Amino acid sequence: MIEVRNIKKSFGEKTVLEDISFRFQKGKNNLVIGASGSGKTTITKCIVGLQKPDFGVVEYDGQSFWDMTRKEKAELRQSIGFLFQGGALFDSMTVEENIKFALRVFSNKTDKEMSDRVDFCLDRVNLHGVKTLFPDELSGGMKKRVGIARAISMKPKYLFCDEPNSGLDPQTSILIDQLISEITYEYDITTIVITHDMNSVLEIGDNIMFLHQGEKYWDGNKIEILNTENKELTDFIYASNFMKSIREKAK
Amino acid sequence: MKFLYSLGAYTIFLNKVFSKPEKWKMFRQNVLDEMINLGVSSLPIVAIISFFMGAVITIQTASNTDGGLIPLYTVGFAVRESVILEFSPTIVALILVGKIGSSISSELGAMRVTEQIDAIEIMGINSASFLVQPKIIALVLLNPFLITLSIFLSIGGGFIAGVGTGAMTPYDYEYGIQYDFEPFDYAYSMIKSVVFAFVITSVPAFFGYNVQGGSVQVAKASTKSVVQSSIVILALNYLLTQLLLL
Ligand SMILES: Nc1ncnc2c1ncn2[C@@H]1O[C@H](COP(=O)(O)OP(=O)(O)OP(=O)(O)O)[C@@H](O)[C@H]1O
Ligand SMILES: [Mg+2]
């Protein structure tokens, strides 16, 4: 479980996060949704310590992150898997080396065992025959999937995915949602997925936080989100005329 | 004020760079890779520069001692002294700033803006130590060899230019080269090459690692690191000369 309390973050004059409190539950798919620029990426970066919140508490299973020593932080991070919005693959390394990277640093596995793990991770994201390619030889969606494979290589206890299915076709997108969801339940980990894809929300949204202009406007699960009357949230969900018409009909 | 701030930030950066590597085996491999990447690839440029530097110094010194009052062996002597003390360690360092320093800075800068450094950090790895330490160690180990090679090639270049043009006999030149040789001069040159290697790698790494923004900032950091490293090298050169030779 990860808990944040009263997180505030500004860049210069601009307030990006305003007093966010939320519990990301273990064994559940925790979703952060919201419009572009609402602060979704920023809050996850504050949670993992890539950015320092101006105010507030971040706790991993009750342990305050910002009170940890550098060594404790490093140890905790070995149990974090993180998919960056832009992929952030190491462009001087092949796909295989990318996925192996953390294993080579932290594990005492043999080459064979590491290769097996790479195969396993690539298989889970449904990618084949790309091991020897470099990131710039991959399509956008393939990069995303390699990013996910890298994020799960160390069997993380906390998995962060920043828009795992943006830029993917609907089928692959659902596949990725299912994969993330499977991993979450199977290993009973705390998963945080950032998305603005309503399909994903309805498919895997166990515990959802809605951000609007840096503030938390709503939280709940995928059933509750369909019945919400929260104005900002309905504007966000039913943005298209098509969705609006579906809603009218449902009423 | 800004200078003091940068100096402080640089010190903190070095502190992060010189913490214990995660895994020694991997560290050794990375140092070897960087030695090939930074050092061996610089061999051609160092060789060419050194050869012609030696040739030009010889011809110029010879033409300045043309009067007949000064014995010809002074040319060899002057070439040796200036090459060992100044030209090889300092000029080659300035060349390497342009070649190695700018590439370190832009490589790290690009990694920073594409979040690759964050990706390393998020795995629980000290990214500064992992990325920068092998580069510094590699060049610090390698630069004395590069400079030694440069010294020999410069003196060789001088020989070919001096004797080849008929300005002097091989005997004159060789006598001058060996005349009144102080081994400490060579040691002084090696001390400089180690110190400069540290600057050539660590200063650009500092600028590249701390880039904020996009490709324009990466380019700016690269330019800035070349300028600043050159200034630091010239300042340290002055300081070391004062300290060691007086
Ligand atoms: N390093 C930074 N410096 C200044 N402003 C920033 C920085 N990072 C983010 N911001 C600002 O913070 C706000 C939130 O950004 P963030 O990346 O968290 O949005 P997001 O919800 O992830 O959007 P998207 O869905 O488009 O990825 C934006 O207005 C952005 O301009
Ligand atoms: Mg984002």
XYZ file of C-alpha atoms and ligand atoms in Angstrom:
529
model
C 0.000 0.000 0.000
C 1.146 3.510 -0.769
C -0.406 6.454 0.964
C 0.025 10.122 0.139
C -1.177 12.893 2.413
C -1.518 16.593 1.652
C 0.897 16.585 -1.254
C 1.610 20.016 -2.679
C 3.880 20.819 -5.564
C 4.561 23.985 -7.516
C 6.939 24.820 -10.312
C 7.843 28.432 -9.692
C 4.616 30.411 -9.499
C 2.549 27.603 -10.923
C 0.815 25.221 -8.517
C 0.624 21.778 -10.083
C -0.614 19.692 -7.138
C -2.860 21.068 -4.447
C -3.278 19.105 -1.237
C -3.620 15.579 -2.629
C -4.386 12.718 -0.233
C -5.027 9.199 -1.408
C -4.452 5.526 -0.619
C -3.132 3.289 -3.374
C -4.181 -0.172 -2.305
C -2.226 -3.365 -2.413
C -3.414 -6.067 -4.802
C -5.524 -3.571 -6.702
C -5.251 -1.603 -9.909
C -5.099 1.970 -8.705
C -5.841 4.412 -11.491
C -4.992 8.074 -11.744
C -7.112 9.774 -14.369
C -7.500 13.341 -15.499
C -7.051 15.666 -18.426
C -3.693 16.448 -19.963
C -1.707 18.706 -17.658
C -3.754 17.881 -14.567
C -0.681 16.669 -12.674
C -0.854 12.886 -13.087
C 2.770 12.381 -14.033
C 3.884 14.874 -11.415
C 2.147 13.079 -8.564
C 3.740 9.733 -9.470
C 7.144 11.370 -9.707
C 6.606 12.860 -6.267
C 5.708 9.407 -4.950
C 8.858 7.717 -6.251
C 11.066 10.670 -5.375
C 12.087 11.831 -8.838
C 10.577 15.124 -7.776
C 10.348 16.436 -4.254
C 6.922 17.597 -3.120
C 6.925 21.012 -1.463
C 4.758 19.652 1.290
C 3.150 16.399 2.363
C 3.853 12.797 3.242
C 4.486 9.744 1.077
C 4.344 6.385 2.834
C 5.233 2.948 1.537
C 3.549 0.390 3.777
C 3.678 2.867 6.615
C 7.275 3.981 6.052
C 7.742 7.619 5.192
C 9.711 7.922 1.956
C 11.136 11.379 2.487
C 12.491 10.389 5.909
C 14.478 7.480 4.505
C 18.244 7.590 4.124
C 19.732 7.496 0.651
C 20.498 3.808 1.152
C 16.976 2.959 2.289
C 15.545 4.814 -0.683
C 17.800 2.861 -3.034
C 16.689 -0.400 -1.452
C 13.037 0.522 -1.721
C 13.496 1.479 -5.347
C 14.729 -1.975 -6.190
C 11.161 -3.068 -5.537
C 9.664 -0.377 -7.782
C 8.919 -0.892 -11.459
C 8.328 2.286 -13.416
C 7.101 2.772 -16.944
C 7.840 6.314 -18.097
C 5.356 8.169 -20.234
C 8.034 8.620 -22.890
C 9.453 5.127 -22.483
C 12.911 6.292 -21.369
C 14.516 3.195 -22.828
C 18.316 3.177 -22.844
C 18.953 4.034 -26.471
C 22.508 2.735 -26.542
C 21.363 -0.754 -25.541
C 19.365 -3.461 -27.264
C 15.917 -4.473 -26.050
C 17.436 -7.444 -24.263
C 20.068 -5.339 -22.501
C 17.398 -2.849 -21.476
C 15.350 -5.514 -19.736
C 18.431 -7.179 -18.253
C 19.837 -3.941 -16.903
C 18.593 -4.053 -13.313
C 19.091 -7.822 -13.134
C 22.753 -7.424 -14.057
C 23.247 -4.821 -11.364
C 21.334 -6.399 -8.516
C 20.945 -10.114 -9.018
C 23.462 -12.920 -9.012
C 21.668 -14.731 -11.782
C 23.650 -16.514 -14.483
C 23.465 -15.301 -18.076
C 21.096 -18.135 -18.888
C 18.740 -17.278 -16.035
C 18.737 -13.614 -17.041
C 18.000 -14.491 -20.660
C 15.124 -16.682 -19.533
C 13.744 -13.830 -17.497
C 14.006 -11.499 -20.504
C 12.140 -14.027 -22.652
C 9.488 -14.396 -19.990
C 8.959 -10.630 -19.666
C 8.839 -10.096 -23.435
C 6.419 -12.952 -23.788
C 4.122 -11.401 -21.220
C 3.909 -8.161 -23.201
C 3.366 -10.206 -26.353
C 6.548 -9.111 -28.112
C 8.626 -11.570 -30.090
C 11.750 -11.413 -32.189
C 12.857 -7.969 -31.014
C 15.570 -8.860 -28.505
C 18.470 -7.713 -30.628
C 16.852 -4.512 -31.870
C 17.668 -1.051 -30.558
C 14.891 1.223 -29.254
C 15.031 3.468 -32.317
C 14.191 0.449 -34.456
C 10.906 -0.113 -32.619
C 7.462 1.347 -33.190
C 5.908 3.546 -30.504
C 3.702 0.765 -29.166
C 6.589 -1.701 -29.118
C 8.642 0.775 -27.081
C 5.807 0.993 -24.571
C 5.736 -2.758 -24.238
C 9.503 -3.028 -23.856
C 9.156 -0.361 -21.177
C 6.627 -2.509 -19.352
C 8.807 -5.585 -19.744
C 11.692 -3.648 -18.202
C 9.475 -2.415 -15.379
C 8.442 -5.954 -14.387
C 11.862 -7.573 -14.833
C 12.710 -7.360 -11.129
C 9.296 -8.597 -9.922
C 8.371 -5.242 -8.383
C 6.235 -4.823 -5.294
C 5.099 -1.437 -6.552
C 4.384 -0.977 -10.232
C 3.907 2.454 -11.812
C 2.704 2.736 -15.395
C 2.425 6.193 -16.905
C -0.025 5.808 -19.776
C 0.823 2.215 -20.658
C -1.643 2.044 -23.533
C -1.482 5.440 -25.155
C -0.492 4.924 -28.771
C -1.514 1.272 -28.847
C -4.218 -0.255 -31.009
C -7.384 -1.277 -29.125
C -6.500 -4.967 -29.067
C -2.972 -4.564 -27.779
C -4.248 -1.939 -25.422
C -6.669 -4.382 -23.813
C -3.942 -6.986 -23.723
C -1.706 -4.602 -21.791
C -4.510 -3.762 -19.367
C -5.100 -7.437 -18.771
C -1.401 -8.057 -18.297
C -1.067 -5.295 -15.735
C -4.159 -6.474 -13.956
C -2.967 -10.109 -13.932
C 0.381 -9.164 -12.505
C -1.296 -7.069 -9.844
C -3.545 -9.887 -8.635
C -1.081 -12.711 -9.154
C 1.759 -11.155 -7.172
C -0.497 -9.104 -4.919
C 1.374 -5.872 -5.624
C 0.438 -2.198 -5.498
C -0.098 -0.998 -9.029
C -0.618 2.598 -10.091
C -1.730 3.202 -13.645
C -2.069 6.632 -15.191
C -4.487 6.734 -18.048
C -7.050 8.767 -19.874
C -8.415 5.801 -21.724
C -11.993 5.125 -20.584
C -11.744 1.525 -21.777
C -8.975 0.911 -19.262
C -10.898 2.689 -16.554
C -13.911 0.441 -17.035
C -11.779 -2.654 -17.557
C -9.393 -2.530 -14.616
C -10.358 0.425 -12.415
C -10.470 -1.018 -8.897
C -9.590 2.212 -7.179
C -9.652 5.434 -9.131
C -8.499 8.951 -8.345
C -9.604 11.774 -10.626
C -7.372 14.825 -10.822
C -8.564 18.127 -12.197
C -6.165 21.051 -12.444
C -3.988 19.638 -9.723
C -6.753 18.858 -7.260
C -8.408 15.586 -6.405
C -12.041 15.975 -7.465
C -13.291 12.437 -7.058
C -12.309 8.912 -6.093
C -14.072 5.580 -6.351
C -14.186 2.428 -8.462
C -15.273 1.548 -11.994
C -18.885 0.904 -11.003
C -19.189 4.138 -9.080
C -17.668 6.173 -11.881
C -20.608 5.327 -14.156
C -23.092 6.776 -11.702
C -21.189 9.858 -10.699
C -22.798 13.278 -10.899
C -19.531 15.097 -10.327
C -19.543 17.787 -13.011
C -15.810 17.872 -13.765
C -15.628 14.101 -13.905
C -18.631 13.700 -16.216
C -17.240 16.409 -18.467
C -14.010 14.408 -18.584
C -15.619 11.017 -19.231
C -18.324 12.071 -21.643
C -16.232 14.463 -23.654
C -17.375 13.223 -27.038
C -20.891 13.646 -28.419
C -21.041 9.919 -28.953
C -20.398 9.205 -25.288
C -22.846 11.921 -24.324
C -25.563 10.308 -26.398
C -24.880 6.937 -24.793
C -25.273 8.538 -21.420
C -28.538 10.201 -22.349
C -29.881 6.874 -23.554
C -28.806 5.100 -20.411
C -30.689 7.617 -18.353
C 28.395 34.370 -5.955
C 27.202 32.277 -8.873
C 30.681 30.829 -9.117
C 30.612 29.722 -5.477
C 27.193 28.198 -6.007
C 28.432 26.208 -9.012
C 31.509 25.111 -7.124
C 29.319 23.837 -4.301
C 27.037 22.002 -6.711
C 30.079 20.503 -8.449
C 31.433 19.261 -5.105
C 28.111 17.649 -4.224
C 28.042 16.075 -7.676
C 31.531 14.611 -7.219
C 30.494 13.254 -3.862
C 27.638 11.421 -5.543
C 29.902 10.227 -8.354
C 32.497 8.768 -6.005
C 30.300 6.556 -3.927
C 30.890 2.840 -3.998
C 29.888 1.140 -7.259
C 26.943 -1.256 -7.104
C 28.865 -4.214 -8.469
C 32.634 -4.366 -8.976
C 32.543 -6.771 -11.875
C 30.253 -4.497 -13.831
C 32.276 -1.446 -12.827
C 35.512 -2.956 -14.159
C 33.798 -3.791 -17.422
C 32.439 -0.258 -17.703
C 35.886 1.249 -17.065
C 37.388 -0.936 -19.797
C 34.606 0.009 -22.196
C 35.158 3.695 -21.491
C 38.909 3.341 -21.964
C 38.268 2.104 -25.471
C 35.458 4.546 -26.032
C 37.269 7.660 -24.769
C 40.957 6.858 -24.953
C 41.639 4.602 -27.872
C 39.358 6.576 -30.152
C 41.372 9.701 -29.318
C 44.662 8.151 -30.437
C 44.572 9.353 -34.064
C 43.878 12.988 -33.245
C 46.464 13.011 -30.449
C 49.031 11.447 -32.770
C 48.457 13.879 -35.613
C 48.429 16.969 -33.416
C 51.560 15.887 -31.564
C 53.544 15.092 -34.653
C 52.886 18.444 -36.289
C 53.263 20.348 -33.041
C 56.751 18.915 -32.621
C 57.617 19.692 -36.245
C 56.477 23.309 -36.018
C 58.195 23.989 -32.703
C 61.437 22.615 -34.120
C 61.326 24.673 -37.286
C 60.444 27.848 -35.417
C 63.099 27.390 -32.788
C 65.663 26.568 -35.429
C 64.812 29.660 -37.458
C 65.106 31.822 -34.335
C 68.545 30.481 -33.454
C 69.828 31.005 -36.945
C 72.501 33.582 -36.081
C 75.202 30.973 -35.393
C 75.939 32.215 -31.882
C 73.668 29.701 -30.229
C 74.703 26.068 -30.646
C 72.314 23.967 -32.737
C 71.663 21.423 -30.006
C 69.633 24.065 -28.111
C 66.890 23.420 -30.636
C 66.469 19.810 -29.497
C 66.742 20.930 -25.911
C 64.086 23.616 -26.286
C 61.775 21.272 -28.144
C 62.065 18.629 -25.446
C 61.465 21.073 -22.621
C 58.489 22.782 -24.174
C 56.910 19.527 -25.332
C 57.241 17.725 -22.014
C 56.382 20.653 -19.799
C 53.671 22.402 -21.757
C 52.671 21.344 -25.206
C 51.885 17.677 -24.714
C 50.025 17.800 -21.397
C 48.265 21.128 -21.872
C 47.549 21.425 -25.583
C 46.487 17.791 -25.840
C 44.213 18.347 -22.826
C 42.575 21.266 -24.612
C 42.103 19.131 -27.718
C 40.594 16.341 -25.626
C 38.181 18.774 -23.995
C 36.821 19.418 -27.459
C 36.683 15.784 -28.396
C 35.860 13.897 -25.204
C 34.383 16.621 -23.009
C 31.745 17.742 -25.464
C 30.700 14.165 -26.153
C 30.384 13.321 -22.452
C 28.314 16.405 -21.858
C 25.955 15.845 -24.755
C 25.592 12.129 -24.063
C 24.607 12.721 -20.436
C 22.476 15.722 -21.372
C 20.521 13.679 -23.888
C 20.068 10.918 -21.331
C 18.803 13.475 -18.839
C 16.193 15.061 -21.101
C 14.904 11.693 -22.322
C 14.542 10.566 -18.678
C 17.078 7.756 -19.075
C 18.927 9.037 -16.026
C 15.684 9.003 -14.059
C 15.107 5.458 -15.285
C 18.449 4.385 -13.808
C 17.797 6.282 -10.597
C 14.342 4.723 -10.176
C 15.874 1.246 -10.229
C 17.756 2.148 -7.075
C 21.048 2.721 -8.861
C 23.172 5.784 -8.179
C 23.101 7.154 -11.721
C 25.936 9.641 -11.240
C 28.262 6.982 -9.948
C 27.176 4.441 -12.525
C 27.491 6.712 -15.545
C 30.269 9.121 -14.643
C 32.741 7.327 -12.388
C 33.913 4.851 -15.058
C 34.543 7.724 -17.481
C 36.670 9.651 -14.986
C 38.655 6.620 -13.881
C 39.178 5.471 -17.471
C 40.665 8.739 -18.664
C 42.694 9.316 -15.505
C 44.308 5.925 -16.070
C 44.759 6.371 -19.776
C 45.787 10.002 -20.173
C 49.377 9.542 -18.894
C 49.888 7.008 -21.691
C 48.335 9.316 -24.239
C 50.566 12.164 -23.104
C 53.673 9.990 -23.090
C 52.875 8.917 -26.603
C 52.300 12.530 -27.528
C 55.724 13.490 -26.155
C 57.478 10.822 -28.205
C 55.579 11.678 -31.355
C 56.264 15.403 -30.956
C 59.937 14.801 -30.530
C 59.822 12.446 -33.510
C 57.996 15.078 -35.536
C 60.669 17.559 -34.569
C 63.378 15.171 -35.700
C 61.842 14.686 -39.095
C 61.230 18.391 -39.572
C 64.608 19.515 -38.250
C 66.807 16.916 -39.869
C 64.602 16.459 -42.925
C 64.852 20.114 -43.875
C 68.606 20.021 -43.340
C 68.448 22.635 -40.598
C 70.530 20.406 -38.339
C 72.189 17.028 -38.148
C 70.630 14.046 -36.369
C 73.487 14.293 -33.899
C 72.696 17.923 -32.976
C 69.055 17.142 -32.417
C 69.642 13.982 -30.384
C 72.276 15.656 -28.278
C 69.851 18.466 -27.503
C 67.061 16.050 -26.689
C 69.242 14.309 -24.104
C 70.965 17.395 -22.791
C 70.532 18.052 -19.049
C 67.419 15.889 -18.745
C 65.561 16.137 -15.427
C 63.339 13.095 -14.758
C 61.184 15.328 -12.589
C 60.041 17.202 -15.684
C 58.430 14.033 -16.921
C 56.831 13.382 -13.533
C 55.480 16.934 -13.567
C 53.995 16.288 -16.978
C 52.328 13.111 -15.745
C 50.865 14.885 -12.710
C 49.354 17.426 -15.052
C 47.960 14.755 -17.329
C 46.182 13.070 -14.425
C 44.724 16.313 -13.095
C 43.625 17.433 -16.550
C 42.033 14.044 -17.289
C 39.927 14.547 -14.182
C 38.809 17.972 -15.388
C 38.167 16.849 -18.974
C 35.733 14.187 -17.770
C 34.196 15.525 -14.572
C 33.406 19.119 -15.574
C 31.508 18.222 -18.770
C 29.810 15.363 -16.906
C 28.613 17.882 -14.316
C 27.097 20.156 -16.955
C 25.570 17.303 -18.951
C 24.138 15.489 -15.937
C 22.375 18.605 -14.682
C 20.769 19.730 -17.948
C 17.201 20.897 -17.611
C 15.044 21.315 -20.665
C 15.481 20.027 -24.188
C 17.886 19.761 -27.091
C 18.797 23.459 -27.025
C 19.869 23.150 -23.393
C 21.848 20.005 -24.212
C 23.745 21.923 -26.884
C 24.290 24.870 -24.549
C 25.599 22.605 -21.809
C 28.015 21.047 -24.254
C 29.381 24.426 -25.341
C 29.540 25.651 -21.780
C 31.385 22.560 -20.623
C 34.053 22.975 -23.309
C 34.591 26.636 -22.412
C 34.608 26.072 -18.650
C 36.863 23.005 -18.775
C 39.345 24.895 -20.927
C 39.415 27.776 -18.474
C 39.813 25.408 -15.532
C 42.649 23.601 -17.307
C 44.510 26.829 -18.055
C 44.040 28.073 -14.492
C 45.196 24.773 -13.013
C 48.107 24.733 -15.415
C 49.247 28.046 -14.017
C 48.731 26.877 -10.449
C 50.566 23.583 -10.939
C 53.466 25.305 -12.635
C 53.787 27.656 -9.673
C 53.530 24.836 -7.183
C 55.733 22.241 -8.807
C 58.374 24.071 -10.760
C 59.242 26.994 -8.484
N 9.603 20.168 -14.689
C 8.548 20.996 -14.816
N 8.722 22.326 -14.774
C 7.681 23.174 -14.875
N 6.405 22.786 -15.023
C 6.156 21.458 -15.074
C 7.208 20.498 -14.974
N 6.660 19.273 -15.057
C 5.346 19.447 -15.201
N 5.021 20.765 -15.215
C 3.663 21.330 -15.330
O 2.847 20.634 -14.433
C 1.566 20.402 -14.984
C 1.217 18.936 -14.843
O 2.094 18.176 -15.629
P 2.004 16.604 -15.685
O 3.109 16.139 -16.557
O 1.934 16.073 -14.326
O 0.612 16.409 -16.439
P -0.126 15.065 -16.798
O -1.375 15.027 -16.025
O 0.798 13.913 -16.672
O -0.475 15.326 -18.338
P -0.453 14.315 -19.573
O -1.708 13.528 -19.515
O -0.442 15.235 -20.754
O 0.774 13.502 -19.470
C 1.619 20.875 -16.418
O 0.902 22.073 -16.502
C 3.058 21.114 -16.710
O 3.206 22.268 -17.490
Mg 1.774 12.688 -17.955
